Short mmCIF file of C-alpha atoms in Angstrom, two decimals:
data_model
loop_
_atom_site.label_atom_id
_atom_site.label_comp_id
_atom_site.label_asym_id
_atom_site.label_seq_id
_atom_site.Cartn_x
_atom_site.Cartn_y
_atom_site.Cartn_z
CA MET A 1 0.15 0.07 0.21
CA ARG A 2 2.96 2.53 0.78
CA HIS A 3 3.77 1.68 -3.03
CA LEU A 4 0.90 2.38 -4.16
CA ARG A 5 0.25 5.63 -2.60
CA ALA A 6 3.72 6.97 -3.66
CA LEU A 7 2.67 6.30 -7.16
CA CYS A 8 -0.45 8.30 -7.13
CA ALA A 9 1.14 10.58 -5.40
CA ILE A 10 3.64 12.25 -7.86
CA ALA A 11 1.11 11.26 -10.83
CA ASP A 12 -0.89 13.65 -8.78
CA THR A 13 1.31 16.22 -8.39
CA GLY A 14 3.93 15.48 -11.24
CA SER A 15 6.86 15.67 -9.32
CA LEU A 16 9.32 13.96 -7.05
CA ARG A 17 9.35 16.81 -5.06
CA LYS A 18 6.01 17.70 -4.39
CA ALA A 19 4.56 13.90 -3.76
CA ALA A 20 7.44 13.57 -1.46
CA ARG A 21 6.49 16.49 0.78
CA GLN A 22 2.90 15.44 0.47
CA LEU A 23 4.38 11.75 1.92
CA GLY A 24 5.73 13.80 4.31
CA MET A 25 9.41 11.96 2.91
CA THR A 26 12.31 13.37 1.31
CA GLN A 27 12.86 13.51 -2.10
CA PRO A 28 16.20 11.49 -1.94
CA SER A 29 13.98 8.59 -0.45
CA LEU A 30 11.10 8.45 -2.37
CA THR A 31 13.75 8.66 -5.67
CA THR A 32 14.77 5.49 -4.07
CA GLN A 33 12.02 3.67 -3.66
CA LEU A 34 10.38 4.80 -7.09
CA ARG A 35 13.42 3.38 -8.48
CA ARG A 36 12.48 -0.82 -6.24
CA ILE A 37 9.25 -0.19 -7.67
CA GLU A 38 10.03 0.00 -11.45
CA ASN A 39 12.74 -2.66 -10.51
CA THR A 40 10.35 -4.92 -8.87
CA ILE A 41 7.53 -4.36 -11.60
CA GLY A 42 10.61 -4.75 -14.40
CA GLY A 43 9.68 -1.15 -15.98
CA ARG A 44 10.03 3.06 -16.46
CA LEU A 45 6.62 3.82 -14.58
CA PHE A 46 7.15 7.60 -14.62
CA SER A 47 9.23 9.43 -17.61
CA ARG A 48 12.04 12.18 -15.85
CA GLU A 49 11.52 15.50 -17.64
CA VAL A 50 12.17 19.18 -17.09
CA THR A 51 8.21 20.15 -16.71
CA GLY A 52 7.81 17.18 -13.95
CA SER A 53 7.60 13.60 -13.57
CA ARG A 54 4.81 11.99 -16.04
CA PRO A 55 3.00 8.38 -16.04
CA THR A 56 4.59 5.96 -19.10
CA PRO A 57 1.89 3.61 -20.76
CA LEU A 58 2.88 1.30 -18.37
CA GLY A 59 2.84 3.69 -15.65
CA ARG A 60 -0.63 5.10 -16.70
CA SER A 61 -2.19 0.88 -16.77
CA VAL A 62 -0.26 0.55 -13.17
CA LEU A 63 -2.11 3.57 -11.79
CA CYS A 64 -5.35 2.54 -12.94
CA ARG A 65 -5.24 -0.56 -10.78
CA ALA A 66 -3.60 1.27 -7.95
CA ARG A 67 -5.87 4.02 -7.55
CA PRO A 68 -9.06 2.50 -6.75
CA ILE A 69 -6.54 0.03 -4.08
CA VAL A 70 -6.14 3.05 -3.02
CA ALA A 71 -9.32 4.46 -2.31
CA GLU A 72 -10.64 1.26 -1.25
CA MET A 73 -8.43 1.02 1.41
CA ASN A 74 -8.61 4.25 2.66
CA ALA A 75 -12.41 3.59 3.00
CA LEU A 76 -12.06 0.44 4.59
CA VAL A 77 -9.24 2.26 7.66
CA SER A 78 -12.20 5.23 8.00
CA GLU A 79 -15.03 3.17 8.74
CA VAL A 80 -13.17 0.38 10.77
CA ARG A 81 -12.55 3.83 13.00
CA LEU A 82 -15.60 4.54 12.72
CA GLU A 83 -17.33 1.50 14.51
CA ALA A 84 -14.28 1.51 16.50
CA GLY A 85 -15.65 4.87 18.31
CA GLN A 86 -12.19 6.58 17.01
CA THR A 87 -13.98 9.43 14.75
CA ALA A 88 -11.83 10.70 12.18
CA ASP A 89 -11.14 13.91 11.18
CA ALA A 90 -13.38 15.68 9.38
CA ARG A 91 -12.42 15.30 5.07
CA LEU A 92 -13.39 16.36 2.37
CA ARG A 93 -12.55 13.86 -1.14
CA ILE A 94 -13.16 15.85 -4.84
CA GLY A 95 -12.00 14.72 -7.83
CA SER A 96 -11.77 16.28 -11.05
CA THR A 97 -11.22 15.95 -14.49
CA GLY A 98 -8.70 18.32 -15.53
CA SER A 99 -9.25 21.87 -14.96
CA ARG A 100 -7.20 24.77 -14.73
CA ALA A 101 -10.26 25.70 -12.41
CA VAL A 102 -9.56 23.12 -10.04
CA VAL A 103 -6.79 25.08 -7.92
CA GLY A 104 -8.73 27.93 -7.16
CA TRP A 105 -11.53 25.44 -5.71
CA LEU A 106 -9.49 24.34 -3.34
CA ARG A 107 -8.37 26.82 -2.42
CA ARG A 108 -12.08 28.47 -1.33
CA LEU A 109 -13.12 24.78 0.22
CA ARG A 110 -10.15 25.18 2.39
CA ALA A 111 -11.10 28.43 3.62
CA ARG A 112 -14.37 27.64 3.89
CA TYR A 113 -13.99 24.03 5.45
CA PRO A 114 -9.86 25.14 7.47
CA ASP A 115 -10.12 22.20 9.33
CA ALA A 116 -11.14 19.01 7.34
CA ASP A 117 -8.59 17.25 5.05
CA THR A 118 -9.29 18.15 1.53
CA THR A 119 -7.80 15.76 -0.87
CA ILE A 120 -7.57 16.35 -4.60
CA HIS A 121 -8.32 13.10 -7.22
CA ILE A 122 -7.56 13.91 -10.43
CA ASP A 123 -8.73 11.50 -13.82
CA VAL A 124 -9.13 12.23 -17.15
CA SER A 125 -11.84 9.53 -16.78
CA ALA A 126 -15.25 11.07 -16.02
CA ASN A 127 -17.44 7.45 -15.93
CA ALA A 128 -14.40 6.67 -14.09
CA LEU A 129 -15.11 9.49 -11.39
CA LEU A 130 -18.44 9.13 -11.61
CA GLN A 131 -18.28 5.82 -10.07
CA MET A 132 -15.72 7.06 -7.15
CA VAL A 133 -18.67 9.23 -6.10
CA ALA A 134 -20.81 6.32 -6.06
CA ALA A 135 -19.05 4.27 -4.05
CA ASN A 136 -18.47 6.94 -1.59
CA GLN A 137 -14.85 7.08 -2.43
CA LEU A 138 -15.60 10.74 -3.08
CA ASP A 139 -18.14 13.24 -2.34
CA VAL A 140 -17.86 15.19 -5.02
CA ALA A 141 -16.47 15.34 -8.91
CA PHE A 142 -16.77 18.30 -11.37
CA VAL A 143 -16.32 16.32 -14.54
CA HIS A 144 -17.54 17.55 -18.53
CA GLU A 145 -19.43 15.36 -20.99
CA VAL A 146 -19.14 15.53 -24.64
CA GLU A 147 -22.30 16.45 -26.83
CA GLY A 148 -23.01 12.65 -28.16
CA ALA A 149 -21.26 10.41 -26.11
CA PRO A 150 -23.64 10.78 -22.80
CA LEU A 151 -21.62 9.69 -19.47
CA ARG A 152 -22.65 6.43 -17.46
CA VAL A 153 -23.74 8.01 -14.58
CA PRO A 154 -24.70 5.30 -11.60
CA GLU A 155 -27.66 5.75 -9.73
CA GLY A 156 -27.33 7.76 -6.52
CA VAL A 157 -25.49 9.96 -8.29
CA GLU A 158 -27.23 13.77 -9.06
CA ARG A 159 -25.51 16.34 -10.83
CA ARG A 160 -25.96 20.04 -10.75
CA VAL A 161 -24.93 21.99 -13.83
CA LEU A 162 -22.50 24.46 -13.31
CA VAL A 163 -22.17 25.48 -17.71
CA GLU A 164 -24.50 23.10 -19.92
CA ARG A 165 -23.35 23.90 -23.59
CA GLU A 166 -19.60 25.07 -23.47
CA PRO A 167 -17.78 24.86 -26.87
CA GLN A 168 -14.51 23.38 -27.49
CA PHE A 169 -11.86 25.40 -29.16
CA VAL A 170 -8.70 24.17 -31.06
CA ALA A 171 -5.16 24.08 -30.39
CA LEU A 172 -3.39 24.73 -33.40
CA ALA A 173 0.30 25.92 -34.69
CA GLU A 174 1.24 29.56 -34.02
CA THR A 175 2.46 29.19 -38.26
CA HIS A 176 -1.03 27.42 -38.81
CA PRO A 177 -2.65 29.28 -42.58
CA ALA A 178 -5.87 29.83 -40.09
CA ALA A 179 -4.34 30.25 -36.88
CA PRO A 180 -4.46 34.75 -37.52
CA ARG A 181 -8.57 34.25 -37.49
CA PRO A 182 -10.51 35.23 -34.70
CA ALA A 183 -12.69 31.79 -34.68
CA VAL A 184 -12.03 28.86 -36.93
CA ARG A 185 -14.35 27.26 -39.43
CA LEU A 186 -13.94 22.92 -39.55
CA ALA A 187 -12.91 23.36 -43.23
CA ASP A 188 -9.97 25.41 -42.85
CA LEU A 189 -8.86 22.86 -40.63
CA ALA A 190 -9.87 19.60 -43.12
CA ALA A 191 -6.68 18.96 -44.20
CA ASP A 192 -5.07 18.19 -40.56
CA GLN A 193 -4.42 15.52 -38.65
CA TRP A 194 -6.35 15.45 -35.22
CA MET A 195 -5.65 13.81 -31.96
CA VAL A 196 -7.29 12.63 -29.25
CA ASP A 197 -6.93 10.92 -25.90
CA PRO A 198 -7.93 7.67 -25.89
CA SER A 199 -8.81 7.69 -21.82
CA VAL A 200 -10.95 11.07 -22.50
CA ASP A 201 -14.61 9.45 -21.92
CA GLY A 202 -16.18 10.26 -25.23
CA GLU A 203 -13.48 12.53 -26.88
CA GLY A 204 -12.85 10.76 -30.01
CA PRO A 205 -16.99 9.75 -30.75
CA GLY A 206 -17.90 13.26 -30.18
CA LEU A 207 -15.28 14.40 -32.31
CA ARG A 208 -15.96 12.15 -35.00
CA ARG A 209 -19.80 12.60 -35.17
CA VAL A 210 -19.06 16.80 -35.39
CA LEU A 211 -16.53 15.87 -38.71
CA ALA A 212 -18.74 13.69 -40.21
CA ALA A 213 -21.91 16.11 -39.43
CA ALA A 214 -19.95 18.48 -41.48
CA GLY A 215 -18.47 16.33 -44.05
CA LEU A 216 -15.61 16.02 -42.73
CA ASN A 217 -13.14 12.27 -42.69
CA PRO A 218 -9.39 13.79 -41.55
CA ARG A 219 -7.36 11.51 -39.86
CA VAL A 220 -7.52 10.73 -36.41
CA VAL A 221 -5.12 9.49 -34.02
CA TYR A 222 -4.34 9.13 -30.35
CA GLY A 223 -2.54 10.67 -28.33
CA ASP A 224 -1.55 11.99 -24.38
CA TYR A 225 -2.81 15.16 -24.00
CA LEU A 226 -0.14 16.02 -21.42
CA THR A 227 2.23 15.75 -23.94
CA ALA A 228 0.65 17.11 -27.42
CA ALA A 229 1.58 20.57 -27.09
CA ASP A 230 5.09 19.69 -29.33
CA LEU A 231 3.23 17.83 -31.81
CA VAL A 232 0.76 20.81 -31.82
CA ALA A 233 3.69 23.44 -32.62
CA SER A 234 4.77 21.65 -35.35
CA GLY A 235 1.97 21.61 -37.31
CA GLU A 236 1.91 18.15 -37.03
CA VAL A 237 -1.66 17.84 -35.38
CA VAL A 238 -4.42 20.10 -33.65
CA THR A 239 -6.41 19.51 -31.12
CA PRO A 240 -9.28 19.67 -29.39
CA CYS A 241 -9.29 21.95 -26.23
CA GLN A 242 -11.05 23.69 -23.39
CA PRO A 243 -11.87 26.93 -23.71
CA THR A 244 -10.31 28.29 -20.92
CA ALA A 245 -5.90 26.98 -22.40
CA ARG A 246 -3.83 29.04 -21.93
CA SER A 247 -1.62 29.54 -25.72
CA ARG A 248 2.21 28.31 -25.01
CA GLN A 249 4.93 28.87 -26.65
CA GLY A 250 4.27 28.38 -30.81
CA VAL A 251 0.25 27.36 -30.40
CA ALA A 252 -2.60 29.04 -30.92
CA VAL A 253 -5.49 28.36 -28.87
CA ARG A 254 -9.36 29.51 -31.17
CA PRO A 255 -12.72 29.32 -30.59
CA LEU A 256 -14.44 26.95 -33.09
CA HIS A 257 -16.55 29.26 -35.90
CA GLY A 258 -20.40 27.96 -35.09
CA ASP A 259 -19.49 25.87 -31.68
CA PRO A 260 -19.75 22.15 -33.27
CA LEU A 261 -18.27 20.61 -30.23
CA THR A 262 -19.20 20.96 -27.10
CA VAL A 263 -19.37 19.62 -23.16
CA ARG A 264 -21.38 20.48 -19.84
CA LEU A 265 -19.90 20.93 -16.47
CA PHE A 266 -21.35 18.90 -13.83
CA LEU A 267 -20.66 18.38 -10.33
CA ALA A 268 -21.91 15.19 -9.16
CA SER A 269 -22.45 13.68 -6.18
CA ARG A 270 -24.43 10.64 -3.87
CA ALA A 271 -28.15 11.61 -3.46
CA ALA A 272 -29.44 11.84 -0.24
CA PRO A 273 -31.25 8.81 0.35
CA ALA A 274 -34.76 8.98 0.96
CA ALA A 275 -35.53 9.27 4.92
CA ARG A 276 -38.26 7.35 7.34
CA THR A 277 -39.07 10.74 9.09
CA ALA A 278 -38.12 14.53 8.95
CA ALA A 279 -35.59 13.59 11.53
CA ASP A 280 -34.13 11.56 9.37
CA ARG A 281 -33.36 13.35 6.96
CA PRO A 282 -29.89 15.02 5.78
CA ALA A 283 -30.14 19.11 5.88
CA PRO A 284 -31.01 19.99 2.07
CA GLY A 285 -27.87 20.33 -0.20
CA THR A 286 -25.93 18.11 2.22
CA ALA A 287 -24.08 14.54 1.12
CA PRO A 288 -24.97 11.83 3.02
CA GLY A 289 -22.16 10.98 6.00
CA ALA A 290 -20.23 13.84 5.45
CA PRO A 291 -20.74 17.55 7.34
CA PHE A 292 -20.46 19.01 3.80
CA GLU A 293 -23.04 20.91 2.05
CA VAL A 294 -22.83 19.97 -1.67
CA ASP A 295 -24.57 23.61 -2.24
CA ALA A 296 -21.88 25.39 -0.63
CA LEU A 297 -18.57 22.96 -3.06
CA PHE A 298 -20.85 23.80 -6.29
CA GLY A 299 -20.81 27.92 -5.16
CA ASP A 300 -17.38 27.72 -4.58
CA LEU A 301 -16.79 25.77 -8.46
CA ALA A 302 -18.92 28.20 -9.87
CA ASP A 303 -16.46 31.37 -8.40
CA ALA A 304 -13.45 29.64 -9.10
CA TYR A 305 -14.68 28.47 -12.68
CA PHE A 306 -15.91 32.05 -13.02
CA GLU A 307 -12.67 33.63 -12.38
CA ILE A 308 -10.29 31.42 -15.39
CA ALA A 309 -13.20 31.99 -17.83
CA TRP A 310 -13.01 35.39 -17.68
CA ALA A 311 -9.32 35.84 -17.15
CA SER A 312 -9.19 33.90 -20.46
CA ALA A 313 -9.44 36.29 -23.36
CA ALA A 314 -10.84 34.65 -25.55
CA TYR A 315 -13.23 32.79 -23.66
CA ARG A 316 -14.75 35.85 -22.40
CA GLN A 317 -15.78 37.25 -25.34
CA TRP A 318 -17.23 34.01 -26.07
CA LEU A 319 -19.27 34.69 -22.75
CA VAL A 320 -20.70 38.16 -23.18
CA ARG A 321 -21.54 37.66 -26.72
CA ASN A 322 -23.44 34.63 -26.02
CA GLU A 323 -25.11 36.18 -23.05
CA SER A 324 -23.74 32.81 -21.08
CA PRO A 325 -26.32 32.11 -17.69
CA LEU A 326 -22.25 31.75 -16.44
CA LEU A 327 -22.40 35.57 -16.09
CA ARG A 328 -25.48 35.78 -14.77
CA LEU A 329 -24.69 33.39 -12.12
CA GLN A 330 -22.08 35.65 -11.54
CA GLU A 331 -20.41 39.32 -10.98
CA PRO A 332 -17.50 40.07 -13.56
CA PRO A 333 -14.46 42.48 -12.11
CA ALA A 334 -15.02 45.45 -11.13
CA ARG A 335 -13.81 47.98 -13.77
CA ASP A 336 -10.52 48.82 -11.24
CA ALA A 337 -10.09 45.53 -11.17
CA VAL A 338 -10.59 44.79 -14.38
CA ASP A 339 -7.74 47.33 -15.81
CA VAL A 340 -5.67 46.30 -12.97
CA LEU A 341 -5.45 42.52 -14.51
CA GLY A 342 -5.52 43.69 -17.64
CA LEU A 343 -9.06 42.05 -18.37
CA ALA A 344 -11.16 43.48 -21.03
CA GLY A 345 -14.99 44.19 -20.15
CA PRO A 346 -18.02 43.30 -22.12
CA ALA A 347 -18.13 47.19 -23.45
CA GLU A 348 -14.91 45.96 -24.70
CA VAL A 349 -16.15 43.05 -26.42
CA SER A 350 -16.61 43.28 -30.08
#
């Protein structure tokens, strides 16, 4: 279990140094432990790069098995402690598919529940996160659902929709002929090779559906979004991306004309069970067996997501142009704050 927890920590933090700090050990000790694990398994589990440590294909395979085991063991320990009368400290377990809003969400949750042990589980598979919520391995999970490729929402899991229909943008090389345009048409990318991550639920089928509807049949290859930037910058591939994605050197992020590729963003939690009496019912918006109000968790997520969305110039313009419901849930920064942050307010968007 110690080895499995170490592997999960390295994958979650993307850094041996950060993982060692999380595990309460020194980086050299963790490096030695990882080397022993890899020697035992017979292959490299992480590639060491300048930007951090990333799972190899073998590492991702091992992690897929390790994460449920670690989660089950954590749940077992907590349940045994409760039955033994040793009440554990309050724990808030949140999950998410990749999103830049997670950092701000965590910051707000830790300020709201300073005495809670708040943990985050990142997984590219939304279906896996939903299963963890259903199995009481996570309290809530923030996921996205590709239009036309519905997720498998387990029985007993309820959804709070953050954004009903969010556009997906496209990442392409800055040297691409379509890069100077404010919005790119699918036809502009007809000759390009698209890349999708097969581990992201619904991404491949959703893209193929959209391309087919446009009468296009470009080559679609599979790869890892974490390592796609270099391929995009070189002009080898174009990829779908979140509208909040940062542009990297050599990479341009642009909206797709007409928003053909969209997702739904929602927060999943366990539904409160039917209670026999009013006294037995949990407080409104409270997850069963947890002292956390799901409505409050959702509110903090909405604040964090709006913060990231408003800071993205291209997405900010899309939100204002389409009068997104996200704007009605939030209040854009005041003019003074906009000036300080260098953000264009609604009046500046054409």
